[in-house]
PDB file of C-alpha atoms in Angstrom:
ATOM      1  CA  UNK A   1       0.000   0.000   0.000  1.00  0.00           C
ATOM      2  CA  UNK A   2       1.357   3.570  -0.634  1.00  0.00           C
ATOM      3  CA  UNK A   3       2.648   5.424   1.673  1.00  0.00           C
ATOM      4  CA  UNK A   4       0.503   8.203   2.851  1.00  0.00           C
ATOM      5  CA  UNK A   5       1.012  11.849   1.818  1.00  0.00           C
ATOM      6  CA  UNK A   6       1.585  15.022   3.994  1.00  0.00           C
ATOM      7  CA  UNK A   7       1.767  18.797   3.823  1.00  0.00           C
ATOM      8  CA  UNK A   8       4.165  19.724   6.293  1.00  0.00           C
ATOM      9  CA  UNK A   9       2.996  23.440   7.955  1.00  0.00           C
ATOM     10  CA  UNK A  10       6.001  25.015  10.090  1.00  0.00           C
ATOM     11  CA  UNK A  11       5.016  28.005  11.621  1.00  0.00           C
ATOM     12  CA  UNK A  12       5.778  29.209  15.648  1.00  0.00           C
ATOM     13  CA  UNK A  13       2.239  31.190  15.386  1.00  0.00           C
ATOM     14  CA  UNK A  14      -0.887  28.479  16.727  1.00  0.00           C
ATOM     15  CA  UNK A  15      -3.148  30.955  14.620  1.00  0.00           C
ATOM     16  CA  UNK A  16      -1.462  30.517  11.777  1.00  0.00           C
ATOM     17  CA  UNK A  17      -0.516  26.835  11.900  1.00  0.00           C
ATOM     18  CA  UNK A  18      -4.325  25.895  12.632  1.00  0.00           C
ATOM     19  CA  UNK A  19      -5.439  28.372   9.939  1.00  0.00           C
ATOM     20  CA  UNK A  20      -3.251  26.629   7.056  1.00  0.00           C
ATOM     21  CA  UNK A  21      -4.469  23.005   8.474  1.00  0.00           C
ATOM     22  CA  UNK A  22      -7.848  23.625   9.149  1.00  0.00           C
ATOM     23  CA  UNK A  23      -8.329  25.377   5.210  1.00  0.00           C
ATOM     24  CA  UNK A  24      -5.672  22.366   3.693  1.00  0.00           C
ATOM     25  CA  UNK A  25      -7.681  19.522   5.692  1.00  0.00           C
ATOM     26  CA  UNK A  26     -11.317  20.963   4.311  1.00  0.00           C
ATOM     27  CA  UNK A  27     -10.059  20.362   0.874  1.00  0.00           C
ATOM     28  CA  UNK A  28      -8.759  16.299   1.972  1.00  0.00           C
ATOM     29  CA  UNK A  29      -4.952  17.122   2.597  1.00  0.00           C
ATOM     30  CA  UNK A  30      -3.334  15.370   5.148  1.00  0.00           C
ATOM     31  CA  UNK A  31      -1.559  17.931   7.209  1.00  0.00           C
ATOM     32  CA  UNK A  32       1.791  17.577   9.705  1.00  0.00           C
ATOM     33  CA  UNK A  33       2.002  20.264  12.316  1.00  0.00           C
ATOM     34  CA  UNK A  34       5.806  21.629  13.602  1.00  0.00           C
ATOM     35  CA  UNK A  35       6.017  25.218  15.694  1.00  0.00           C
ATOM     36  CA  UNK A  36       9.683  25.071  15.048  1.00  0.00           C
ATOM     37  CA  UNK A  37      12.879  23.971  12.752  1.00  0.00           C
ATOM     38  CA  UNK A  38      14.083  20.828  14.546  1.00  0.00           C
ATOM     39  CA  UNK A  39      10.774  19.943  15.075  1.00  0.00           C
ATOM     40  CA  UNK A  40      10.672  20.181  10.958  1.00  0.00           C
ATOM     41  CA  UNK A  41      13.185  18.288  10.062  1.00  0.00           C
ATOM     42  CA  UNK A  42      12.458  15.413  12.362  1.00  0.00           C
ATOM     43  CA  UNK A  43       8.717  15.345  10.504  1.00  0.00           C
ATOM     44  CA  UNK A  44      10.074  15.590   7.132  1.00  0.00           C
ATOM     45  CA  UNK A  45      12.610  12.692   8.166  1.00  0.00           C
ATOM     46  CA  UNK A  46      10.095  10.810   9.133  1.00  0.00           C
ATOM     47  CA  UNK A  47       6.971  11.143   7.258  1.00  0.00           C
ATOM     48  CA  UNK A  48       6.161  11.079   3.390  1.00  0.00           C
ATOM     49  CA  UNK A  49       6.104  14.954   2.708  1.00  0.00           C
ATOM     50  CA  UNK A  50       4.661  15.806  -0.044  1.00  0.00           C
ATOM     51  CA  UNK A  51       5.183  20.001   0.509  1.00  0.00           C
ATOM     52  CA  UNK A  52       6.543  22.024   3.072  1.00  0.00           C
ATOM     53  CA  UNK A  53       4.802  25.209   3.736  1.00  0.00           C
ATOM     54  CA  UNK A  54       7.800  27.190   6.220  1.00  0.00           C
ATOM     55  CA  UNK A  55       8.082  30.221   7.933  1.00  0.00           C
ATOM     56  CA  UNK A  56      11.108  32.128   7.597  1.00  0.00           C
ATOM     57  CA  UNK A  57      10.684  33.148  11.324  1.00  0.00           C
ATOM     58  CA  UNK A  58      11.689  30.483  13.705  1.00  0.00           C
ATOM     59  CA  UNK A  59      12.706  29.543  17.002  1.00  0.00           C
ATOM     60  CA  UNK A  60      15.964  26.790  17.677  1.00  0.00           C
ATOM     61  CA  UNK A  61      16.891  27.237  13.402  1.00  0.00           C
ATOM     62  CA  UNK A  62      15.464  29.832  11.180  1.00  0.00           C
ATOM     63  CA  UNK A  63      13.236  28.650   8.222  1.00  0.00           C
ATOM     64  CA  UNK A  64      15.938  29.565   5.538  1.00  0.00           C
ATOM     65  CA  UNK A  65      18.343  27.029   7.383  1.00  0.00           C
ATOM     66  CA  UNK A  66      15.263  24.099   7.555  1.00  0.00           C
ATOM     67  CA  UNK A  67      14.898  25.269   4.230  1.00  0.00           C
ATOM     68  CA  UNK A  68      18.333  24.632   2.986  1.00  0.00           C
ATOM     69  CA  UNK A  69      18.699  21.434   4.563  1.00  0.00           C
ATOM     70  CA  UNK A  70      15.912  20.169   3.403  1.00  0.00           C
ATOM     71  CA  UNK A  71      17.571  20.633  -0.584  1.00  0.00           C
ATOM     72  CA  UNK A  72      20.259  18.929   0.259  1.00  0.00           C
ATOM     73  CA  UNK A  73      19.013  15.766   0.426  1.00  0.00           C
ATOM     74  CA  UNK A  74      14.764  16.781  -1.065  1.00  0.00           C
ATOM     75  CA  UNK A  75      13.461  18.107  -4.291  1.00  0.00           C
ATOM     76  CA  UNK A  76      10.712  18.208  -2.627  1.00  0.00           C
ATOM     77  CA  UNK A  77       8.682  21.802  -2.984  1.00  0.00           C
ATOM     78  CA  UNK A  78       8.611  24.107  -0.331  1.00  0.00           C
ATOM     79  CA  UNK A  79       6.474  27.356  -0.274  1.00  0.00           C
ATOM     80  CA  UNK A  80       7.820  30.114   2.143  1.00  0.00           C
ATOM     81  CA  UNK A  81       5.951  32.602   4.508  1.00  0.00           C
ATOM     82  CA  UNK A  82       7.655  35.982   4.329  1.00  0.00           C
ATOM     83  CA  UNK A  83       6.810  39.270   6.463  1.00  0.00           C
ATOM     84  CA  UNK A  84       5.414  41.929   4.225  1.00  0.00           C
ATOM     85  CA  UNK A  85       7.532  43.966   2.418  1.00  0.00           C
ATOM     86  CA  UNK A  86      10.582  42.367   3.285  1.00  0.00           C
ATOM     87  CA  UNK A  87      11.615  41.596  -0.158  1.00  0.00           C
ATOM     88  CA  UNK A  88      15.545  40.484   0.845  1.00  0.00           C
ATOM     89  CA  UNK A  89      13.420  37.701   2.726  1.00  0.00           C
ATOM     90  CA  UNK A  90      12.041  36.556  -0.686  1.00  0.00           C
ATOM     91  CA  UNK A  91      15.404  36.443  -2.450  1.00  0.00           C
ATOM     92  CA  UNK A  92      16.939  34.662   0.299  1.00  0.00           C
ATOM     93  CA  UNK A  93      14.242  31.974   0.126  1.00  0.00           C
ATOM     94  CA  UNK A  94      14.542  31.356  -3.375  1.00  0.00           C
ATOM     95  CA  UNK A  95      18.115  31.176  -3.440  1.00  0.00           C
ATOM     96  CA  UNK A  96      18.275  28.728  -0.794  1.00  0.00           C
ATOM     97  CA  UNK A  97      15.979  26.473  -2.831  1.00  0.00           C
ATOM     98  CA  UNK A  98      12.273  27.394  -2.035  1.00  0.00           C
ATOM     99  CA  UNK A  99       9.740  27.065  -4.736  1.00  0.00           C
ATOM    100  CA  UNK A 100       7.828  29.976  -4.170  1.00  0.00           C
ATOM    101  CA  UNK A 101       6.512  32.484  -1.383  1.00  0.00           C
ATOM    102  CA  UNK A 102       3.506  33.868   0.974  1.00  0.00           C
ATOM    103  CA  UNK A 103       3.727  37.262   1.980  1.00  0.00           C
ATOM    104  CA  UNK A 104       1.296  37.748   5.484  1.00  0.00           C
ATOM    105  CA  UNK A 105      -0.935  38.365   5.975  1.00  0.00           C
ATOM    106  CA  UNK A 106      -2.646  36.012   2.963  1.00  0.00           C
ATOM    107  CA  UNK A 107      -5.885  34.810   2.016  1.00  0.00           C
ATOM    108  CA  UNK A 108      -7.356  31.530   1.776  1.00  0.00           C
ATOM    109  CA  UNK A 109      -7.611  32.099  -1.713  1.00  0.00           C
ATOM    110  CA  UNK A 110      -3.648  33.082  -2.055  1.00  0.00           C
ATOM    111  CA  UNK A 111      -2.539  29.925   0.300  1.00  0.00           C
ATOM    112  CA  UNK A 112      -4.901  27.407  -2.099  1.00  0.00           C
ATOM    113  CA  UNK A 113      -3.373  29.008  -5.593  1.00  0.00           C
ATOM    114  CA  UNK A 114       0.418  28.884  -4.160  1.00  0.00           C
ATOM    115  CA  UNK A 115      -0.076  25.380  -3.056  1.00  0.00           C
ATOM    116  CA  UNK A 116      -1.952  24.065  -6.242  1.00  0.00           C
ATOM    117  CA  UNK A 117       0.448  25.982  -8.596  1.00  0.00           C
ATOM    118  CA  UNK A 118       3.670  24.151  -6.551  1.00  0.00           C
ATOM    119  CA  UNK A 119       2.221  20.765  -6.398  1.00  0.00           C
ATOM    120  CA  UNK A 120       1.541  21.118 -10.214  1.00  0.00           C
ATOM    121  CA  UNK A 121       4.696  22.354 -11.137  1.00  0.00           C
ATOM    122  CA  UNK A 122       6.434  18.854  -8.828  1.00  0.00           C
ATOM    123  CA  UNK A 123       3.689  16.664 -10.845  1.00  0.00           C
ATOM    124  CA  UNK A 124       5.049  18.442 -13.920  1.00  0.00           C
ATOM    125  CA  UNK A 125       8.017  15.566 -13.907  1.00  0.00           C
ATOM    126  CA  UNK A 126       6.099  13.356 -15.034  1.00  0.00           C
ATOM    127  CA  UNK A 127       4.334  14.963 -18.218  1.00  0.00           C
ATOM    128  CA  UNK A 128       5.278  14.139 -21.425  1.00  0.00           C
ATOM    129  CA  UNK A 129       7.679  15.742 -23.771  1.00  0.00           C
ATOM    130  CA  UNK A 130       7.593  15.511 -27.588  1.00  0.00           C
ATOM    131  CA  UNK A 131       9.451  12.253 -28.746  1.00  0.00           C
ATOM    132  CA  UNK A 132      11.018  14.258 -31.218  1.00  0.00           C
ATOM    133  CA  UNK A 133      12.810  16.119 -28.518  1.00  0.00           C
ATOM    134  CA  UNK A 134      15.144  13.258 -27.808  1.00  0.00           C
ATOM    135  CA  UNK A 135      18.750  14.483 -26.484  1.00  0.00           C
ATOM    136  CA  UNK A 136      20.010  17.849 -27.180  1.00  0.00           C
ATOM    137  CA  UNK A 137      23.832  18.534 -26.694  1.00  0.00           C
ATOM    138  CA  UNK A 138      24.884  22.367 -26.521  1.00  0.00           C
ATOM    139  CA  UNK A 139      28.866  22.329 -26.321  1.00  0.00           C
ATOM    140  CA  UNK A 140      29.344  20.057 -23.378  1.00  0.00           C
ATOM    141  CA  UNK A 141      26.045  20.387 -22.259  1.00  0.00           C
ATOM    142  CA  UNK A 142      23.796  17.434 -22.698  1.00  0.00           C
ATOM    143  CA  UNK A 143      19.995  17.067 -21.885  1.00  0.00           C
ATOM    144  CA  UNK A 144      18.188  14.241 -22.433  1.00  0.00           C
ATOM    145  CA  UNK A 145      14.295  15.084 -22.408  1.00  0.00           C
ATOM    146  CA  UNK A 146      12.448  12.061 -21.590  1.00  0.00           C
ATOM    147  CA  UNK A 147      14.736  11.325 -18.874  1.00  0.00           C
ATOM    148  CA  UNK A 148      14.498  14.606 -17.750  1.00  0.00           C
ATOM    149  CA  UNK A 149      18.462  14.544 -17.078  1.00  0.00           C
ATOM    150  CA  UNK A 150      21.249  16.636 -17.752  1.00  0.00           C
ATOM    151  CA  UNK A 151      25.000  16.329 -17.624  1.00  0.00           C
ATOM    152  CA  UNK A 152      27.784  19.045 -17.785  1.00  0.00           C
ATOM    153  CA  UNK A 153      31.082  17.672 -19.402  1.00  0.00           C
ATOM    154  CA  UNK A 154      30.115  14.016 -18.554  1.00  0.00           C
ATOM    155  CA  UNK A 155      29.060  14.978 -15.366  1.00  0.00           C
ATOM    156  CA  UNK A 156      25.492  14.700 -14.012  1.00  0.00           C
ATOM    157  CA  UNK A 157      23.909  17.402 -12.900  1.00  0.00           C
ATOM    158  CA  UNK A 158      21.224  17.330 -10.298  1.00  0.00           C
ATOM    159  CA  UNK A 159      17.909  19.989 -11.347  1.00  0.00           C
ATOM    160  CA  UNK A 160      14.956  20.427  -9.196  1.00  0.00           C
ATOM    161  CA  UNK A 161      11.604  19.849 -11.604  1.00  0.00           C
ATOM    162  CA  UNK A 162      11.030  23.678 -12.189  1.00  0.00           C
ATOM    163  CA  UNK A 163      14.986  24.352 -12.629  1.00  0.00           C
ATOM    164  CA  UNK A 164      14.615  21.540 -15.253  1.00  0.00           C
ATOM    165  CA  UNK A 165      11.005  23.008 -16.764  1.00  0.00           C
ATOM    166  CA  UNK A 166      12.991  26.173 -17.259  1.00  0.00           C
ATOM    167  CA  UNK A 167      15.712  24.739 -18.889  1.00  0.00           C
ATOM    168  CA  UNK A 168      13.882  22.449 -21.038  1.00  0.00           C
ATOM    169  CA  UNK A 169      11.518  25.533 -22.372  1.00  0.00           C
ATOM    170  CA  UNK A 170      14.292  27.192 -23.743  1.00  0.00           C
ATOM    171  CA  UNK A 171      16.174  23.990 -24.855  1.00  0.00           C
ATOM    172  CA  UNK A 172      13.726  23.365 -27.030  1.00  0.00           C
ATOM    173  CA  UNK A 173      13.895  26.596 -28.723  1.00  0.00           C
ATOM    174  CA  UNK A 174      17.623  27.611 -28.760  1.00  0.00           C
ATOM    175  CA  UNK A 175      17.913  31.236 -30.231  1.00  0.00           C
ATOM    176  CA  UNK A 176      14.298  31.993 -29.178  1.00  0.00           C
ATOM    177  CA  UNK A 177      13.929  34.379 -26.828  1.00  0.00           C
ATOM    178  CA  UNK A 178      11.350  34.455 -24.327  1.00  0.00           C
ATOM    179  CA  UNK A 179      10.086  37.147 -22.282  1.00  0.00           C
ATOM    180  CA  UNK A 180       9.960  37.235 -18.740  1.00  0.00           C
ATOM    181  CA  UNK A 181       5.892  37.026 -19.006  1.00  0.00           C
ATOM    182  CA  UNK A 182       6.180  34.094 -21.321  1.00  0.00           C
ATOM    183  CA  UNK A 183       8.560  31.931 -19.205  1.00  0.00           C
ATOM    184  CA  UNK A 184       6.645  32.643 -15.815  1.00  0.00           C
ATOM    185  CA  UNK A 185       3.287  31.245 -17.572  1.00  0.00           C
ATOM    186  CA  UNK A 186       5.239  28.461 -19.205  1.00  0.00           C
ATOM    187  CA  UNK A 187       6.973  27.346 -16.344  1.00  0.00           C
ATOM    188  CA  UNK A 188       5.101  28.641 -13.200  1.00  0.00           C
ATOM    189  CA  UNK A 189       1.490  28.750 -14.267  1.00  0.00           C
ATOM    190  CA  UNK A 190      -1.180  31.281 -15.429  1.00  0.00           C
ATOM    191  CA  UNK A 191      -0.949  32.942 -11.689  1.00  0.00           C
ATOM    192  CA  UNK A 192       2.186  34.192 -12.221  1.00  0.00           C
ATOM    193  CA  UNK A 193       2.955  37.063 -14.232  1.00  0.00           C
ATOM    194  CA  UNK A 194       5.137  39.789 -12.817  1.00  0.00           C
ATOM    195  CA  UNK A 195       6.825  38.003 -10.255  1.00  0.00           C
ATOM    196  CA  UNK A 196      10.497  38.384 -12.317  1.00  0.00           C
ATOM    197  CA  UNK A 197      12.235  37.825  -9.116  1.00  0.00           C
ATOM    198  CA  UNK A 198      11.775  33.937  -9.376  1.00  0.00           C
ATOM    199  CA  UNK A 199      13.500  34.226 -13.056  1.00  0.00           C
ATOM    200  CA  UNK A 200      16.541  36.008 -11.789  1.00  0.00           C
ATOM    201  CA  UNK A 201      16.936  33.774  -9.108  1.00  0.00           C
ATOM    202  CA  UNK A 202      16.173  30.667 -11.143  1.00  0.00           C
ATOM    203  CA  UNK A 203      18.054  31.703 -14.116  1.00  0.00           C
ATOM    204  CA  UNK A 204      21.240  32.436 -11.858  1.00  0.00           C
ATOM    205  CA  UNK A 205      20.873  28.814 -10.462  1.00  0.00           C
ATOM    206  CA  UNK A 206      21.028  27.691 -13.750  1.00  0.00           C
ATOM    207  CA  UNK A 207      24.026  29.524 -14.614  1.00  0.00           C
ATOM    208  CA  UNK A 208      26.299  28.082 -11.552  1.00  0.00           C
ATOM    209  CA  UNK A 209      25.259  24.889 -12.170  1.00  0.00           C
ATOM    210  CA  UNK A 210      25.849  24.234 -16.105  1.00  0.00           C
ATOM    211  CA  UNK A 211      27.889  27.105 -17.128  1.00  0.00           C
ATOM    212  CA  UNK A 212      32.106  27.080 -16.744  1.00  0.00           C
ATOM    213  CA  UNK A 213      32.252  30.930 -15.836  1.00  0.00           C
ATOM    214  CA  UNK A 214      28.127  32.239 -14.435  1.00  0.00           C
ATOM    215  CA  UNK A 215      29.356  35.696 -14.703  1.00  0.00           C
ATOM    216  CA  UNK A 216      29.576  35.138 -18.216  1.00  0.00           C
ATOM    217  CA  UNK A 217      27.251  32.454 -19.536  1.00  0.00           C
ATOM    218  CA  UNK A 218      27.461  31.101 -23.188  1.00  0.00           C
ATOM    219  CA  UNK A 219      24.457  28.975 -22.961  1.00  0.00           C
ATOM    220  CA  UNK A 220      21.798  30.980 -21.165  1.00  0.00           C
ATOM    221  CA  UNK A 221      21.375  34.372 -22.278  1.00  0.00           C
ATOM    222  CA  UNK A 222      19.836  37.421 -21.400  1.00  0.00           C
ATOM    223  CA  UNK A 223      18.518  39.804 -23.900  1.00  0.00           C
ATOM    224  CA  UNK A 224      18.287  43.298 -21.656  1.00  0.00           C
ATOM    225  CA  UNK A 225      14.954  44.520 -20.855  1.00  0.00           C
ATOM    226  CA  UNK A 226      13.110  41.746 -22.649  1.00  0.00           C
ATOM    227  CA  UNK A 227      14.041  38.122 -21.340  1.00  0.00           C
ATOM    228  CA  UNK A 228      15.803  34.659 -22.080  1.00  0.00           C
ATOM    229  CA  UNK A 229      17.075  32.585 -24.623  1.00  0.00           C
ATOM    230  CA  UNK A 230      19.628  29.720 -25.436  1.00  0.00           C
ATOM    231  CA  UNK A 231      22.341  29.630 -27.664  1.00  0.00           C
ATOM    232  CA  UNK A 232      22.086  27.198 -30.337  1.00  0.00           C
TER     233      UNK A 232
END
């Protein structure tokens, strides 16, 4: 029998915590509770966890350290709760490896689109690519579609599903460039459209992981003011 799925929900404020479960379990998620980082991590050890919804703020280990442990051995998608307007918060989360962001306060209607939109984008592994697609090779990079896997100079090179969404969107289209609207409702879903933020921050990841010198790619490219494209 499968093993049962959670939503892990870290947060060191009861009204909070019981306000994501309570919404989460009305729609038939099963829901793991944790008012603190250590407490986290021994869930997500533990347990099947199918998303982590964390709070940056938290006692014993922040949520940007949970966060960051977590990636080091999860792909696993994490949404982050952010204070408002503290938009270093947000940068730090994504470059740490979360998937996307709450600001508070946030509606039921915000928490239910974040968590849909992340859970779609982990499922998105699994779609279906065209068969024509097959392997691509741009100097000594090499991505192979249908296994959704990609190695730099013979090396493999580990890409969480959206990192790999990204990559594979403009793969497929070398020379093509793509504006930052396009990609975000390509790769993150209709919801997203001026959020540029995730690009830089995904596009950078990108860079450090398949290019020689990030500071100056020759793969992924930016075209000033407008968006993305790779070189053919």
């Amino acid at each position: 029998m499968p093993q049962e799925k959670y939503i892990l929900v870290v947060d060191d404020e009861p009204g909070i915590r019981n306000f994501i479960r309570r919404n989460l379990e009305l729609r038939a998620f099963k829901v793991l509770l944790a008012s603190d980082g250590l407490e986290a991590l021994a869930h997500f050890d533990q347990a099947n966890v199918a998303l982590v919804i964390l709070d940056i703020m938290l006692p014993n280990m922040d949520g940007l350290e949970v966060c960051r442990r977590i990636r080091q051995k999860s792909t696993v998608p994490i949404i982050m709760l952010t204070a408002l307007g503290e938009d270093a918060d947000k940068i730090a989360a994504l470059d740490q490896g979360a998937d996307d962001y709450l600001t508070k306060p946030f509606s039921v209607g915000e928490l239910m689109a974040r968590v849909k939109a992340v859970l779609r984008r982990s499922h998105w592994a699994f779609d279906e690519v065209p068969v024509s697609a097959g392997v691509k090779r741009f100097g000594g990079l090499e991505i192979d579609f249908e296994q959704k896997q990609v190695w730099r100079d013979g090396d493999p090179v580990k890409l969480s599903p959206t990192e790999f969404h990204l990559l594979q969107e403009l793969a497929l289209h070398p020379g093509k460039i793509f504006t930052h609207e396009a990609l975000l409702r390509r790769v993150w879903g209709v919801e997203y459209r001026s959020e540029s933020e995730y690009l830089r921050v995904y596009i950078g990841r990108l860079r450090r992981k398949l290019e020689a010198n990030p500071s100056r790619p020759t793969h992924i490219m930016t075209e000033p003011g407008i968006g993305y494209y790779m070189t053919s």
